[in-house]
PDB file of C-alpha atoms in Angstrom:
ATOM      1  CA  MET A  23     189.086  15.294  45.193  1.00  0.00           C
ATOM      2  CA  ARG A  24     189.016  18.986  45.939  1.00  0.00           C
ATOM      3  CA  GLY A  25     186.902  18.837  49.056  1.00  0.00           C
ATOM      4  CA  LEU A  26     188.771  15.980  50.770  1.00  0.00           C
ATOM      5  CA  ASP A  27     191.115  16.738  53.487  1.00  0.00           C
ATOM      6  CA  ALA A  28     192.350  14.744  56.615  1.00  0.00           C
ATOM      7  CA  ARG A  29     189.952  16.555  58.867  1.00  0.00           C
ATOM      8  CA  HIS A  30     186.949  15.825  56.681  1.00  0.00           C
ATOM      9  CA  VAL A  31     187.783  12.148  56.266  1.00  0.00           C
ATOM     10  CA  THR A  32     188.254  11.887  60.041  1.00  0.00           C
ATOM     11  CA  GLU A  33     184.871  13.386  60.544  1.00  0.00           C
ATOM     12  CA  GLN A  34     183.262  11.166  57.947  1.00  0.00           C
ATOM     13  CA  GLY A  35     185.086   8.089  59.388  1.00  0.00           C
ATOM     14  CA  ARG A  36     184.037   9.001  62.925  1.00  0.00           C
ATOM     15  CA  GLU A  37     180.423   9.253  61.810  1.00  0.00           C
ATOM     16  CA  ALA A  38     180.508   5.895  59.989  1.00  0.00           C
ATOM     17  CA  ALA A  39     182.119   4.140  62.868  1.00  0.00           C
ATOM     18  CA  GLY A  40     179.671   5.750  65.249  1.00  0.00           C
ATOM     19  CA  ILE A  41     176.843   4.250  63.178  1.00  0.00           C
ATOM     20  CA  ALA A  42     178.456   0.731  62.924  1.00  0.00           C
ATOM     21  CA  ALA A  43     179.150   0.545  66.707  1.00  0.00           C
ATOM     22  CA  PRO A  44     175.541   0.917  68.020  1.00  0.00           C
ATOM     23  CA  GLN A  45     174.466  -1.503  65.261  1.00  0.00           C
ATOM     24  CA  ASP A  46     176.903  -3.947  66.773  1.00  0.00           C
ATOM     25  CA  ARG A  47     175.626  -3.371  70.200  1.00  0.00           C
ATOM     26  CA  HIS A  48     172.163  -4.284  69.020  1.00  0.00           C
ATOM     27  CA  GLN A  49     173.527  -7.308  67.091  1.00  0.00           C
ATOM     28  CA  ARG A  50     175.409  -8.612  70.203  1.00  0.00           C
ATOM     29  CA  ALA A  51     172.358  -8.217  72.377  1.00  0.00           C
ATOM     30  CA  ALA A  52     170.263 -10.194  69.808  1.00  0.00           C
ATOM     31  CA  ALA A  53     172.840 -12.883  69.517  1.00  0.00           C
ATOM     32  CA  ALA A  54     173.210 -13.254  73.270  1.00  0.00           C
ATOM     33  CA  GLY A  55     169.461 -13.654  73.679  1.00  0.00           C
ATOM     34  CA  GLU A  56     169.166 -10.452  75.457  1.00  0.00           C
ATOM     35  CA  ARG A  57     167.145  -9.187  72.472  1.00  0.00           C
ATOM     36  CA  PRO A  58     165.376 -12.082  70.790  1.00  0.00           C
ATOM     37  CA  ASP A  59     163.470  -9.496  68.905  1.00  0.00           C
ATOM     38  CA  GLY A  60     166.730  -7.882  67.606  1.00  0.00           C
ATOM     39  CA  LEU A  61     166.177  -5.633  64.690  1.00  0.00           C
ATOM     40  CA  VAL A  62     169.386  -6.252  62.757  1.00  0.00           C
ATOM     41  CA  ARG A  63     171.796  -9.082  62.266  1.00  0.00           C
ATOM     42  CA  ASP A  64     175.128  -7.619  61.085  1.00  0.00           C
ATOM     43  CA  PRO A  65     178.014  -9.885  61.695  1.00  0.00           C
ATOM     44  CA  TYR A  66     180.468  -7.309  60.284  1.00  0.00           C
ATOM     45  CA  ALA A  67     179.421  -4.225  62.393  1.00  0.00           C
ATOM     46  CA  ALA A  68     182.091  -4.589  65.133  1.00  0.00           C
ATOM     47  CA  THR A  69     184.827  -5.285  62.628  1.00  0.00           C
ATOM     48  CA  LEU A  70     183.887  -2.214  60.632  1.00  0.00           C
ATOM     49  CA  ALA A  71     183.420   0.030  63.672  1.00  0.00           C
ATOM     50  CA  GLY A  72     186.829  -1.053  65.045  1.00  0.00           C
ATOM     51  CA  GLN A  73     188.052  -0.213  68.496  1.00  0.00           C
ATOM     52  CA  ARG A  74     187.593   3.525  68.071  1.00  0.00           C
ATOM     53  CA  GLY A  75     183.951   3.213  67.008  1.00  0.00           C
ATOM     54  CA  MET A  76     183.265   0.782  69.909  1.00  0.00           C
ATOM     55  CA  ASP A  77     184.859   3.176  72.354  1.00  0.00           C
ATOM     56  CA  MET A  78     182.820   6.013  71.006  1.00  0.00           C
ATOM     57  CA  GLU A  79     179.621   3.997  71.303  1.00  0.00           C
ATOM     58  CA  ARG A  80     180.361   2.966  74.889  1.00  0.00           C
ATOM     59  CA  SER A  81     180.943   6.528  75.983  1.00  0.00           C
ATOM     60  CA  ALA A  82     177.829   7.978  74.331  1.00  0.00           C
ATOM     61  CA  GLU A  83     175.261   9.143  76.995  1.00  0.00           C
ATOM     62  CA  LEU A  84     172.324   8.335  74.799  1.00  0.00           C
ATOM     63  CA  SER A  85     173.867   5.172  73.225  1.00  0.00           C
ATOM     64  CA  ARG A  86     170.948   2.957  74.076  1.00  0.00           C
ATOM     65  CA  TRP A  87     168.492   5.258  72.196  1.00  0.00           C
ATOM     66  CA  MET A  88     170.972   5.797  69.399  1.00  0.00           C
ATOM     67  CA  SER A  89     171.439   2.094  69.011  1.00  0.00           C
ATOM     68  CA  PHE A  90     167.743   1.500  68.838  1.00  0.00           C
ATOM     69  CA  GLY A  91     167.331   4.351  66.326  1.00  0.00           C
ATOM     70  CA  ILE A  92     170.156   3.016  64.054  1.00  0.00           C
ATOM     71  CA  GLY A  93     168.804  -0.529  64.389  1.00  0.00           C
ATOM     72  CA  LEU A  94     165.236   0.569  63.482  1.00  0.00           C
ATOM     73  CA  ARG A  95     166.545   2.576  60.514  1.00  0.00           C
ATOM     74  CA  SER A  96     168.581  -0.412  59.330  1.00  0.00           C
ATOM     75  CA  ARG A  97     165.835  -2.859  59.711  1.00  0.00           C
ATOM     76  CA  PHE A  98     163.452  -0.625  57.754  1.00  0.00           C
ATOM     77  CA  ILE A  99     165.962  -0.265  54.910  1.00  0.00           C
ATOM     78  CA  ASP A 100     166.649  -3.999  54.899  1.00  0.00           C
ATOM     79  CA  ASP A 101     162.975  -4.901  54.798  1.00  0.00           C
ATOM     80  CA  PHE A 102     162.200  -2.308  52.162  1.00  0.00           C
ATOM     81  CA  LEU A 103     164.982  -3.453  50.007  1.00  0.00           C
ATOM     82  CA  ALA A 104     163.970  -7.096  50.354  1.00  0.00           C
ATOM     83  CA  SER A 105     160.372  -6.240  49.479  1.00  0.00           C
ATOM     84  CA  GLU A 106     161.342  -4.199  46.470  1.00  0.00           C
ATOM     85  CA  LEU A 107     163.776  -6.897  45.075  1.00  0.00           C
ATOM     86  CA  ARG A 108     161.076  -9.505  45.585  1.00  0.00           C
ATOM     87  CA  ASP A 109     158.228  -7.587  44.018  1.00  0.00           C
ATOM     88  CA  ARG A 110     159.753  -5.532  41.311  1.00  0.00           C
ATOM     89  CA  SER A 111     162.290  -5.988  38.523  1.00  0.00           C
ATOM     90  CA  ILE A 112     165.200  -4.179  40.152  1.00  0.00           C
ATOM     91  CA  ASP A 113     168.714  -4.956  38.713  1.00  0.00           C
ATOM     92  CA  CYS A 114     170.692  -2.120  40.341  1.00  0.00           C
ATOM     93  CA  VAL A 115     171.098  -0.467  43.763  1.00  0.00           C
ATOM     94  CA  LEU A 116     172.979   2.844  43.934  1.00  0.00           C
ATOM     95  CA  SER A 117     174.146   3.494  47.532  1.00  0.00           C
ATOM     96  CA  LEU A 118     175.183   7.122  47.860  1.00  0.00           C
ATOM     97  CA  GLY A 119     177.367   8.022  50.885  1.00  0.00           C
ATOM     98  CA  ALA A 120     177.672   4.197  51.437  1.00  0.00           C
ATOM     99  CA  GLY A 121     180.020   4.512  54.386  1.00  0.00           C
ATOM    100  CA  LEU A 122     180.388   1.287  56.254  1.00  0.00           C
ATOM    101  CA  ASP A 123     177.159  -0.230  55.045  1.00  0.00           C
ATOM    102  CA  ALA A 124     177.581  -4.003  54.777  1.00  0.00           C
ATOM    103  CA  ARG A 125     174.359  -4.939  53.065  1.00  0.00           C
ATOM    104  CA  PRO A 126     176.058  -6.257  49.914  1.00  0.00           C
ATOM    105  CA  TRP A 127     177.845  -8.776  52.238  1.00  0.00           C
ATOM    106  CA  ARG A 128     175.169  -9.505  54.870  1.00  0.00           C
ATOM    107  CA  LEU A 129     171.831  -9.567  52.968  1.00  0.00           C
ATOM    108  CA  ASP A 130     170.463 -12.440  50.867  1.00  0.00           C
ATOM    109  CA  LEU A 131     170.745 -10.712  47.536  1.00  0.00           C
ATOM    110  CA  PRO A 132     170.381 -12.014  43.932  1.00  0.00           C
ATOM    111  CA  ASP A 133     173.704 -12.903  42.429  1.00  0.00           C
ATOM    112  CA  SER A 134     172.682 -10.877  39.364  1.00  0.00           C
ATOM    113  CA  LEU A 135     172.040  -7.721  41.373  1.00  0.00           C
ATOM    114  CA  ARG A 136     174.419  -4.830  40.551  1.00  0.00           C
ATOM    115  CA  TRP A 137     175.210  -2.847  43.698  1.00  0.00           C
ATOM    116  CA  ILE A 138     177.129   0.447  43.189  1.00  0.00           C
ATOM    117  CA  GLU A 139     178.479   2.175  46.334  1.00  0.00           C
ATOM    118  CA  VAL A 140     179.748   5.726  46.224  1.00  0.00           C
ATOM    119  CA  ASP A 141     181.744   7.440  48.936  1.00  0.00           C
ATOM    120  CA  PHE A 142     185.166   8.879  49.798  1.00  0.00           C
ATOM    121  CA  ALA A 143     187.909   6.581  48.702  1.00  0.00           C
ATOM    122  CA  PRO A 144     189.525   6.219  52.206  1.00  0.00           C
ATOM    123  CA  ILE A 145     186.217   5.058  53.705  1.00  0.00           C
ATOM    124  CA  LEU A 146     185.525   2.519  50.880  1.00  0.00           C
ATOM    125  CA  ASN A 147     189.124   1.344  50.997  1.00  0.00           C
ATOM    126  CA  TYR A 148     188.874   0.850  54.749  1.00  0.00           C
ATOM    127  CA  LYS A 149     185.711  -1.183  54.389  1.00  0.00           C
ATOM    128  CA  HIS A 150     186.997  -3.378  51.646  1.00  0.00           C
ATOM    129  CA  ASP A 151     190.254  -4.057  53.524  1.00  0.00           C
ATOM    130  CA  ALA A 152     188.272  -4.851  56.746  1.00  0.00           C
ATOM    131  CA  LEU A 153     185.983  -7.210  54.818  1.00  0.00           C
ATOM    132  CA  LYS A 154     188.871  -8.822  52.889  1.00  0.00           C
ATOM    133  CA  GLY A 155     188.115 -12.485  52.414  1.00  0.00           C
ATOM    134  CA  VAL A 156     184.384 -12.121  52.712  1.00  0.00           C
ATOM    135  CA  SER A 157     182.603 -12.197  49.289  1.00  0.00           C
ATOM    136  CA  PRO A 158     179.717  -9.804  48.625  1.00  0.00           C
ATOM    137  CA  ARG A 159     176.436 -11.573  47.691  1.00  0.00           C
ATOM    138  CA  CYS A 160     175.951  -9.578  44.517  1.00  0.00           C
ATOM    139  CA  ARG A 161     177.888  -7.827  41.767  1.00  0.00           C
ATOM    140  CA  LEU A 162     179.539  -5.000  43.841  1.00  0.00           C
ATOM    141  CA  GLU A 163     181.008  -1.949  42.220  1.00  0.00           C
ATOM    142  CA  ARG A 164     182.726   0.987  43.995  1.00  0.00           C
ATOM    143  CA  MET A 165     182.952   4.576  42.856  1.00  0.00           C
ATOM    144  CA  THR A 166     184.868   7.159  44.802  1.00  0.00           C
ATOM    145  CA  ALA A 167     183.477  10.785  44.968  1.00  0.00           C
ATOM    146  CA  ASP A 168     183.076  13.688  47.262  1.00  0.00           C
ATOM    147  CA  LEU A 169     179.363  14.123  46.977  1.00  0.00           C
ATOM    148  CA  ASN A 170     179.695  17.584  48.383  1.00  0.00           C
ATOM    149  CA  GLU A 171     181.284  18.618  45.128  1.00  0.00           C
ATOM    150  CA  THR A 172     178.917  19.490  42.293  1.00  0.00           C
ATOM    151  CA  GLU A 173     181.339  18.389  39.594  1.00  0.00           C
ATOM    152  CA  GLU A 174     181.868  14.965  41.228  1.00  0.00           C
ATOM    153  CA  ARG A 175     178.094  14.366  41.262  1.00  0.00           C
ATOM    154  CA  ARG A 176     177.780  14.780  37.571  1.00  0.00           C
TER     155      ARG A 176
END
């Protein structure tokens, strides 16, 4: 991939971990009863964020608001996806820039659903290694690409 270098992967990985960590904070609060109205249940967020992501989340000045925003966004997407899968004849989801999204593992999805995730190879490899031993709840396919590159988007 022409646009992929160590600096870029590090930035992308940092962003992905920075999203997974606040989601884990919201998840832990909901599980501990601190947030019975918890927006998201993601048992894989802490694993995917790793220590680095959790350290980033703890040090963020606005982490409470960031956590809420990420939780709200995640809940909206989860509910929208569930509604569309229930009400329409959808047989494929294409997740561009999938990052550390664990929806194929954590949501109640039809076995027949084809879920295609696209992102940088190092990020997808990291996610799949971290979730080794956990089966996705649908037919999961991976495609690696640098979506910044026109040729790789074709």
